[in-house]
CSV table of N, CA and C in Angstrom, one decimal:
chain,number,residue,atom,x,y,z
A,1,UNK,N,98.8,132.1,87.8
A,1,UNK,CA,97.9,133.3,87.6
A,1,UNK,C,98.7,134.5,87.1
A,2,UNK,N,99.9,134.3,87.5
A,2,UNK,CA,100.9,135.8,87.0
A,2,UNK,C,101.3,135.4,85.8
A,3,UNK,N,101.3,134.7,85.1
A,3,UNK,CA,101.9,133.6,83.9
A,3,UNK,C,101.0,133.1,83.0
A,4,UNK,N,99.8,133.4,83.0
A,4,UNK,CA,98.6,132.4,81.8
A,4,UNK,C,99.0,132.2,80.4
A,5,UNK,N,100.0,133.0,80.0
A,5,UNK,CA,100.1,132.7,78.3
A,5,UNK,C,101.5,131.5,78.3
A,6,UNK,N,102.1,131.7,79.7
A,6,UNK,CA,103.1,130.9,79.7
A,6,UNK,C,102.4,129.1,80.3
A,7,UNK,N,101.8,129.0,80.9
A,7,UNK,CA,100.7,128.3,81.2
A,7,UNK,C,99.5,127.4,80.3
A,8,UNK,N,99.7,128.5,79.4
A,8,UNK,CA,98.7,128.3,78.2
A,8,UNK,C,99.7,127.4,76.9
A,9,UNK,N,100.6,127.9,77.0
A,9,UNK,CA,101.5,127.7,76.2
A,9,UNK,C,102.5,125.9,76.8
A,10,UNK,N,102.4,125.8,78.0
A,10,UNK,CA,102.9,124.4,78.9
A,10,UNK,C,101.5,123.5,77.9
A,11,UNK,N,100.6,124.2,78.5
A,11,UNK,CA,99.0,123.2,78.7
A,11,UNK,C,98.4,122.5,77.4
A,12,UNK,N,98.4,123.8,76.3
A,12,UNK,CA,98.3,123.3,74.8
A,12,UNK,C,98.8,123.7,74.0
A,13,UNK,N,100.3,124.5,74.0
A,13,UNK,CA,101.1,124.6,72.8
A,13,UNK,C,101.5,123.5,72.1
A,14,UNK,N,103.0,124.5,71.4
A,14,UNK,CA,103.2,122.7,70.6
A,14,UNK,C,103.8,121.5,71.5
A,15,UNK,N,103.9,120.9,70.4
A,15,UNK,CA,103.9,119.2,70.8
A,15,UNK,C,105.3,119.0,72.3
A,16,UNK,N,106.4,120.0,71.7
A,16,UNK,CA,107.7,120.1,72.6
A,16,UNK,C,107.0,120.4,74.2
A,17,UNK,N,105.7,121.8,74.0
A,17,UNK,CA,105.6,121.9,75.3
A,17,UNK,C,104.5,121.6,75.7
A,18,UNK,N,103.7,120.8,75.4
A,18,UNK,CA,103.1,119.7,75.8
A,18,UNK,C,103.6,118.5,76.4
A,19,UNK,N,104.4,118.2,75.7
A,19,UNK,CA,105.4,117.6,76.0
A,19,UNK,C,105.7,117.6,77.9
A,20,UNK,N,106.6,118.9,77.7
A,20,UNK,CA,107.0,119.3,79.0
A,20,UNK,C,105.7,119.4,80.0
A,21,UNK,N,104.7,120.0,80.0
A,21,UNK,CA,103.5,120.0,81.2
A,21,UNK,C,103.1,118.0,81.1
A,22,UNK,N,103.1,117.5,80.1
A,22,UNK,CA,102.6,116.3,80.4
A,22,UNK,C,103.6,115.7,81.3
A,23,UNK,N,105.0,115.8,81.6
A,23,UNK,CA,106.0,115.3,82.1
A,23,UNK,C,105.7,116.4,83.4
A,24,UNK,N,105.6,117.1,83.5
A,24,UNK,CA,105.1,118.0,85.2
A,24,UNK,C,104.0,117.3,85.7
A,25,UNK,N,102.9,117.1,84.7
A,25,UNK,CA,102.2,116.3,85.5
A,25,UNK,C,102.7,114.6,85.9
A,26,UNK,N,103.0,114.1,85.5
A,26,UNK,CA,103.0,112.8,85.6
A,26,UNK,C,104.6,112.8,87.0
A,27,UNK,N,104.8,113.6,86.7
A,27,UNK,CA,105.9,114.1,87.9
A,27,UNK,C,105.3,114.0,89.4
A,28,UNK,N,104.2,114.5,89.2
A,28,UNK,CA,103.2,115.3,90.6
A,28,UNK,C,102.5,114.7,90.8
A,29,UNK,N,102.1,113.3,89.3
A,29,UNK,CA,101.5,112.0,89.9
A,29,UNK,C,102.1,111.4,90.7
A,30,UNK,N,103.5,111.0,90.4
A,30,UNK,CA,104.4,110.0,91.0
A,30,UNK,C,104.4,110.6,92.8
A,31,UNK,N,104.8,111.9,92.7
A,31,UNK,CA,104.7,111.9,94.1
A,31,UNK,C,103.6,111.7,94.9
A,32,UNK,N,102.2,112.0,94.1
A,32,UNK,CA,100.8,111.9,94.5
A,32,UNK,C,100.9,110.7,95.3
A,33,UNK,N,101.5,109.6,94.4
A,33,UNK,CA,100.9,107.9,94.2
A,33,UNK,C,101.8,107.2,95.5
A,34,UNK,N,102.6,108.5,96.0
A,34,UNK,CA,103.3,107.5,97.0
A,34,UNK,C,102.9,108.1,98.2
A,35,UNK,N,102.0,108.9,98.3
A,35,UNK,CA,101.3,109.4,99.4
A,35,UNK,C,100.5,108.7,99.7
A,36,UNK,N,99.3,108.8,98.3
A,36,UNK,CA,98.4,107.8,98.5
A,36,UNK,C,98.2,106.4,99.0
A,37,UNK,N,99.9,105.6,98.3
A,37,UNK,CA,99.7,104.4,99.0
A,37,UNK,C,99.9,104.3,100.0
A,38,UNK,N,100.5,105.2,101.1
A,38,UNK,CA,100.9,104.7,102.4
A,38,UNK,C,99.4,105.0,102.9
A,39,UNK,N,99.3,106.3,102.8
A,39,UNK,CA,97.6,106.0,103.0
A,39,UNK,C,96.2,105.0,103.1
A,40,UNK,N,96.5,104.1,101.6
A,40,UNK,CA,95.7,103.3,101.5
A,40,UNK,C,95.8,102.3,102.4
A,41,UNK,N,97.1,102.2,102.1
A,41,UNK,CA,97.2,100.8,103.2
A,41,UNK,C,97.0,101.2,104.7
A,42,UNK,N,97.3,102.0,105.0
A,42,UNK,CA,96.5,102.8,106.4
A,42,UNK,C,95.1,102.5,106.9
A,43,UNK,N,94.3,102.5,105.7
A,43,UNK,CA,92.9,102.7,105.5
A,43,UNK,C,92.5,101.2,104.7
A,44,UNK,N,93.2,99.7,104.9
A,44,UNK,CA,92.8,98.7,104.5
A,44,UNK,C,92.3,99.1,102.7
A,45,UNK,N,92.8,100.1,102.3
A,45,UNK,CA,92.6,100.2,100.2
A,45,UNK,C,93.9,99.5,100.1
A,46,UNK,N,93.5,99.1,99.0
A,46,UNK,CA,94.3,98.0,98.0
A,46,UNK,C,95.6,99.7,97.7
A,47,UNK,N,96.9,99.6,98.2
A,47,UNK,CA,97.8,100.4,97.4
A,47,UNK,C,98.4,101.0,96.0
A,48,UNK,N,98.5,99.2,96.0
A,48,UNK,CA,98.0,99.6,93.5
A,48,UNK,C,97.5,100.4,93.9
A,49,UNK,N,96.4,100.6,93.6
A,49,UNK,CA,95.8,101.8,93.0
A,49,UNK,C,95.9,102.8,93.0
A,50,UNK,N,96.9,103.0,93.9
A,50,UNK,CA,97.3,104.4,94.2
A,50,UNK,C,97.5,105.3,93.1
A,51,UNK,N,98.3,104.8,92.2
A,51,UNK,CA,98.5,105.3,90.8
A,51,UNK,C,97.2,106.1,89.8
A,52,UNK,N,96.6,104.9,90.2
A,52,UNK,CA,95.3,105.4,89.1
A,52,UNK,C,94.3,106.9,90.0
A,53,UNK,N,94.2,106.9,91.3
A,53,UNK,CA,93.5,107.8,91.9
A,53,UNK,C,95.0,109.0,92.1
A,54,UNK,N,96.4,109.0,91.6
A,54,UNK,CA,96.8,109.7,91.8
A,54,UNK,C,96.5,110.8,90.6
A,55,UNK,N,96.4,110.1,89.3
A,55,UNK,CA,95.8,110.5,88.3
A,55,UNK,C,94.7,111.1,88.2
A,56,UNK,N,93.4,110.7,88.6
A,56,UNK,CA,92.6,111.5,88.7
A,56,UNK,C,92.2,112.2,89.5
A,57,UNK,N,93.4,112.7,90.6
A,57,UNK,CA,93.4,113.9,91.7
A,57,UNK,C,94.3,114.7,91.2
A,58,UNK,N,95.4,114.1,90.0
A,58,UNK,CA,95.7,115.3,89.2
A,58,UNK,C,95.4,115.8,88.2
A,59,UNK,N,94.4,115.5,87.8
A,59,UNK,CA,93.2,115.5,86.8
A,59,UNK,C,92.3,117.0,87.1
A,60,UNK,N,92.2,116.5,88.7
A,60,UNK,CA,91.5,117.3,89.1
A,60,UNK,C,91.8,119.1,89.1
A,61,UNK,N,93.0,118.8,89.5
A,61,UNK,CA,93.8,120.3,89.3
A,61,UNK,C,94.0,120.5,87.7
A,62,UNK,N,94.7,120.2,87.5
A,62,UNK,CA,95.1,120.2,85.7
A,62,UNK,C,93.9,121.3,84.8
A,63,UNK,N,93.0,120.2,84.6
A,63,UNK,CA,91.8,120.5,83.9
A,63,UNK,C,91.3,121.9,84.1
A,64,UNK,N,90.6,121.7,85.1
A,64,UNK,CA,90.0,122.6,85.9
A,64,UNK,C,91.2,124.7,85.8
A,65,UNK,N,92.6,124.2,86.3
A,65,UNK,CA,93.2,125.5,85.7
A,65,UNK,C,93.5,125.8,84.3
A,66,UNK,N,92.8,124.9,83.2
A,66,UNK,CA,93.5,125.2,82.0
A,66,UNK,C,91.8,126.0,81.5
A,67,UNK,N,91.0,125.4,82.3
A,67,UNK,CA,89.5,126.0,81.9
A,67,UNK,C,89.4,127.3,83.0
A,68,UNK,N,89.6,127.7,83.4
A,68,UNK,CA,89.8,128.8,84.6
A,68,UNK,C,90.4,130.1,83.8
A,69,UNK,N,92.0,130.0,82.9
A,69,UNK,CA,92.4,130.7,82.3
A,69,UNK,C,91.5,131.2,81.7
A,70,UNK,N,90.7,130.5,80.7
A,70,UNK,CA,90.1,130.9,79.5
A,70,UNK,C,88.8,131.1,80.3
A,71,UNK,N,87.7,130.6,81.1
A,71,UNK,CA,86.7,131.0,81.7
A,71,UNK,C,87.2,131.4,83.1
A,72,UNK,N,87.5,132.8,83.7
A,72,UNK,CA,87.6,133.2,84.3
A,72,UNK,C,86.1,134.0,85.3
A,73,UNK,N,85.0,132.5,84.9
A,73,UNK,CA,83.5,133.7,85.6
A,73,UNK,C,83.5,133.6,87.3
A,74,UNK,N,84.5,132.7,87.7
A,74,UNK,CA,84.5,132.1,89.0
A,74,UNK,C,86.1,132.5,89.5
A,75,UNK,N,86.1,133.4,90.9
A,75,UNK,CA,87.4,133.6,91.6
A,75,UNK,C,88.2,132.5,91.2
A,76,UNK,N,90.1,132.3,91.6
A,76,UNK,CA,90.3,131.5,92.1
A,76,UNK,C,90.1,130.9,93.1
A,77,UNK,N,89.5,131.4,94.2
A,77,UNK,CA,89.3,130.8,95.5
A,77,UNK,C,88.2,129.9,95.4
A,78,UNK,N,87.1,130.5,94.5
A,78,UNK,CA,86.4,129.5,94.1
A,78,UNK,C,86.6,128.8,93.4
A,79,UNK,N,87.2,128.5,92.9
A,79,UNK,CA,87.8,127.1,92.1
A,79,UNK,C,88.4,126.4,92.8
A,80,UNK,N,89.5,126.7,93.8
A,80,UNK,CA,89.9,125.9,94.4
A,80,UNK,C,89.3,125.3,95.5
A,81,UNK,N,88.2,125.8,95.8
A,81,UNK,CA,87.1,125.6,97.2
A,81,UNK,C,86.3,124.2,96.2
A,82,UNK,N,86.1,124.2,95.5
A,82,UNK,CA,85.6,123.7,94.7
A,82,UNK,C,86.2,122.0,94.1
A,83,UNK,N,87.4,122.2,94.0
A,83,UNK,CA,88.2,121.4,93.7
A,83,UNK,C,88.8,120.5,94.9
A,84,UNK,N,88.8,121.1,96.0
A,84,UNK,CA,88.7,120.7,97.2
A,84,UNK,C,87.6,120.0,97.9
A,85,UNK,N,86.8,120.3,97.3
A,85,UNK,CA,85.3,120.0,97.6
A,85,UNK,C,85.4,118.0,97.2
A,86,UNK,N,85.6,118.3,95.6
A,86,UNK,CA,85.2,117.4,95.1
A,86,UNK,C,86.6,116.2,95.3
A,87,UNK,N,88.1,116.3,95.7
A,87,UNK,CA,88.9,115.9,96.1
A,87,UNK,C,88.6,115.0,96.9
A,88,UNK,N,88.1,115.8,98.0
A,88,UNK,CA,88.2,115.8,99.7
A,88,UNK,C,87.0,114.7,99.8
A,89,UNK,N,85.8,114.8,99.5
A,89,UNK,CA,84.8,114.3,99.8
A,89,UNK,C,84.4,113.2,98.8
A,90,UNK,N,85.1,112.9,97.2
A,90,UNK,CA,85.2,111.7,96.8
A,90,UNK,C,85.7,111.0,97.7
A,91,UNK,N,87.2,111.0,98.1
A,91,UNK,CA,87.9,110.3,98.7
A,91,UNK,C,87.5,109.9,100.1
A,92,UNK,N,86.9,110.8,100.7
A,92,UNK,CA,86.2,109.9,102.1
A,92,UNK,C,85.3,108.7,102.5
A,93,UNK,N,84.8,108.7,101.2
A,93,UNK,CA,83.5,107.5,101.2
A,93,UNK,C,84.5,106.3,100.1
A,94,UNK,N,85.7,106.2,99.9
A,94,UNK,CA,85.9,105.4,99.4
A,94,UNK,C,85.5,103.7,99.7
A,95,UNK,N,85.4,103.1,98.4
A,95,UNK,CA,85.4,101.9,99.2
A,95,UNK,C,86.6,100.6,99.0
A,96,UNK,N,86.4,100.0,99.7
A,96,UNK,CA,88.0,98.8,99.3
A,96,UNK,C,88.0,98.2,97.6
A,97,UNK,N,86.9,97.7,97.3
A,97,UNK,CA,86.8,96.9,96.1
A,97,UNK,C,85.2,97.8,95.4
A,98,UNK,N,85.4,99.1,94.9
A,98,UNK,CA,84.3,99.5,93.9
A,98,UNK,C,83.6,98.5,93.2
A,99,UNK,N,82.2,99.0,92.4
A,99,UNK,CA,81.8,98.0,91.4
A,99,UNK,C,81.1,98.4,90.7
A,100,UNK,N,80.7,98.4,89.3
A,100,UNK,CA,79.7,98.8,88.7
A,100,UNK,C,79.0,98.1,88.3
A,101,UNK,N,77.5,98.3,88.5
A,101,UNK,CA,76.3,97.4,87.9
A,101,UNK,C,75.6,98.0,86.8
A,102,UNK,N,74.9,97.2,86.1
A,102,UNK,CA,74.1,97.6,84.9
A,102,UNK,C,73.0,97.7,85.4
A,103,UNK,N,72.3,98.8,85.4
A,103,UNK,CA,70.5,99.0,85.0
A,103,UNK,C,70.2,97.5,84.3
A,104,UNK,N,68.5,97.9,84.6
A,104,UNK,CA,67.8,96.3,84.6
A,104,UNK,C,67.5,96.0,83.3
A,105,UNK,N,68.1,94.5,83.2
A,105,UNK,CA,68.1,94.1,82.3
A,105,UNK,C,66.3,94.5,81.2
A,106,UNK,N,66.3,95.2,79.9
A,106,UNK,CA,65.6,95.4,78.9
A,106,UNK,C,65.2,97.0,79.5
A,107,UNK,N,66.0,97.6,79.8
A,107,UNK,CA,65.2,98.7,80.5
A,107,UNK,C,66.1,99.7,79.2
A,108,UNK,N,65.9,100.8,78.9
A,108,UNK,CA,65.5,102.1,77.8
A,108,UNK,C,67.1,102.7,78.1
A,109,UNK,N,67.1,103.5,79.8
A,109,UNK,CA,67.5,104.4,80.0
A,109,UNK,C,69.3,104.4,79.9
A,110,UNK,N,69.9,103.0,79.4
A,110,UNK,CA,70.9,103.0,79.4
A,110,UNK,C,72.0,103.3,81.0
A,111,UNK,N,71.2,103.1,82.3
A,111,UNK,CA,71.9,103.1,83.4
A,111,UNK,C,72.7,102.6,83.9
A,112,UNK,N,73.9,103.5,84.5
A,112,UNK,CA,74.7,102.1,85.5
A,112,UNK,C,74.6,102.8,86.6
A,113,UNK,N,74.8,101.3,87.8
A,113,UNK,CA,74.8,101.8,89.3
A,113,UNK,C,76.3,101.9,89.5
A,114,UNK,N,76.5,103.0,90.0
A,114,UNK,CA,77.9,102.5,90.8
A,114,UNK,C,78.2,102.6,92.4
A,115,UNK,N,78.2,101.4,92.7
A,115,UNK,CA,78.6,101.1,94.0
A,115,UNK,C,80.0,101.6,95.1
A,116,UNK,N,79.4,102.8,95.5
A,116,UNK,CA,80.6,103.9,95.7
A,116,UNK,C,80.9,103.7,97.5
A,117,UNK,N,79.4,103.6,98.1
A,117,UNK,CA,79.4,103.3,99.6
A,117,UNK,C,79.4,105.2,99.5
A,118,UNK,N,79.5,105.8,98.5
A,118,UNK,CA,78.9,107.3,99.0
A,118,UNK,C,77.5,108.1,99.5
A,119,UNK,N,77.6,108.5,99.9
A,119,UNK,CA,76.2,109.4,100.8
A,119,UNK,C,76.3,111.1,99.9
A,120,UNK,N,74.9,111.5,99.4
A,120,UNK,CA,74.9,113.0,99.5
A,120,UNK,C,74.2,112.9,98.0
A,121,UNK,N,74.6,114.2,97.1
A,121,UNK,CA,73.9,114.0,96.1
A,121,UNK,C,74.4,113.1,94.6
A,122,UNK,N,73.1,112.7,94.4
A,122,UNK,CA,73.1,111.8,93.5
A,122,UNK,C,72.9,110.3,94.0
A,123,UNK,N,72.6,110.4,95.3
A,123,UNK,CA,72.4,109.2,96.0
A,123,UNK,C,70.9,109.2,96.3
A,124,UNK,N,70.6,107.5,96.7
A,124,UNK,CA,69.4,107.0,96.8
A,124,UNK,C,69.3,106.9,98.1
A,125,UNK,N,69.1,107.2,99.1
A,125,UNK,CA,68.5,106.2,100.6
A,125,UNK,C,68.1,105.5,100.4
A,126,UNK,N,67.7,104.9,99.4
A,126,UNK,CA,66.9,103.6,99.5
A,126,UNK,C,67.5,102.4,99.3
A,127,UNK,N,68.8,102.9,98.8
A,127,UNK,CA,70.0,101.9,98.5
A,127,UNK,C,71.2,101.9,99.2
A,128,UNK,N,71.2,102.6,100.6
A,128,UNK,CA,71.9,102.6,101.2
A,128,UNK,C,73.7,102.8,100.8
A,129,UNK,N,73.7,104.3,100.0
A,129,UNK,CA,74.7,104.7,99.8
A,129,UNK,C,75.1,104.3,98.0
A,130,UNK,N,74.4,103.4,97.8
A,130,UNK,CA,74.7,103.4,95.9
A,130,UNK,C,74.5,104.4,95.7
A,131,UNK,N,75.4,105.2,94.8
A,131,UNK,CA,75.5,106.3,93.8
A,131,UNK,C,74.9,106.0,92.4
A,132,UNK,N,74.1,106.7,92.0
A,132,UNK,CA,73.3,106.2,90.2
A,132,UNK,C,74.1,107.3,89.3
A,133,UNK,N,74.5,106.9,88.3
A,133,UNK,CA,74.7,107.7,87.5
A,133,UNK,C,73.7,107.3,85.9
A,134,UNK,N,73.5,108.5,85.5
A,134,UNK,CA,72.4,108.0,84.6
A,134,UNK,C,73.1,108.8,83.1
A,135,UNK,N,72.7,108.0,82.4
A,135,UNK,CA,73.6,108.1,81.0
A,135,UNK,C,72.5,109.0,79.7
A,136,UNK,N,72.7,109.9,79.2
A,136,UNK,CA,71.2,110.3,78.5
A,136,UNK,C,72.1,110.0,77.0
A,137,UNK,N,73.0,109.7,76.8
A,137,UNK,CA,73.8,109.2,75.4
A,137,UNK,C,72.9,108.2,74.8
């Protein structure tokens, strides 16, 4: 926050310092990915994968502060409430072996289900925790 052109400049300047924030991140993966695994295995998840969810929990931060700089309509506290939100509460409903299904065969809307074992919005009750996600592409 004291630093955004220096930030700005890590996030999408030239190639050298792109460069460098891509090696900060993948830095902050690695430590991510060895949290995660001891965790997983804690929690009967497959450990691999730790890698790939370390990625997209540093995805989560990443993104989100390079769009914050430039749209500043939301506090930081609200961003990070936010980001916390969506961290915290993907990761609780995880399931051991995810899956995706296709919408019914000849059907228009281009749907997949994905079998998350999550509850809340975007979910069906009637599916007992399937998450839908609907594609308008």
């Amino acid at each position: 926050e004291d630093s955004p052109d220096g930030f700005r400049i890590l996030s999408a300047g030239s190639d050298r310092a792109a460069g460098t924030y891509s090696t900060l991140l993948a830095d902050v993966a690695i430590e991510v990915s060895g949290i995660l695994a001891s965790q997983f295995a804690a929690h009967d998840l497959d450990p691999r994968t730790a890698p790939l969810y370390a990625q997209m929990l540093v995805g989560i931060v990443a993104m989100p502060a390079q769009w914050w700089l430039e749209n500043r309509s939301m506090s930081k506290e609200e961003v990070a409430a936010h980001m916390v939100n969506l961290a915290w509460n993907g990761l609780r409903g995880m399931k051991a072996e995810p899956t995706l299904h296709s919408g019914p065969a000849g059907g228009s809307s281009g749907s997949d289900n994905t079998d998350t074992g999550a509850s809340g919005p975007g979910t069906d009750s009637r599916t007992k925790g399937s998450a839908h996600r609907h594609s308008t592409a």
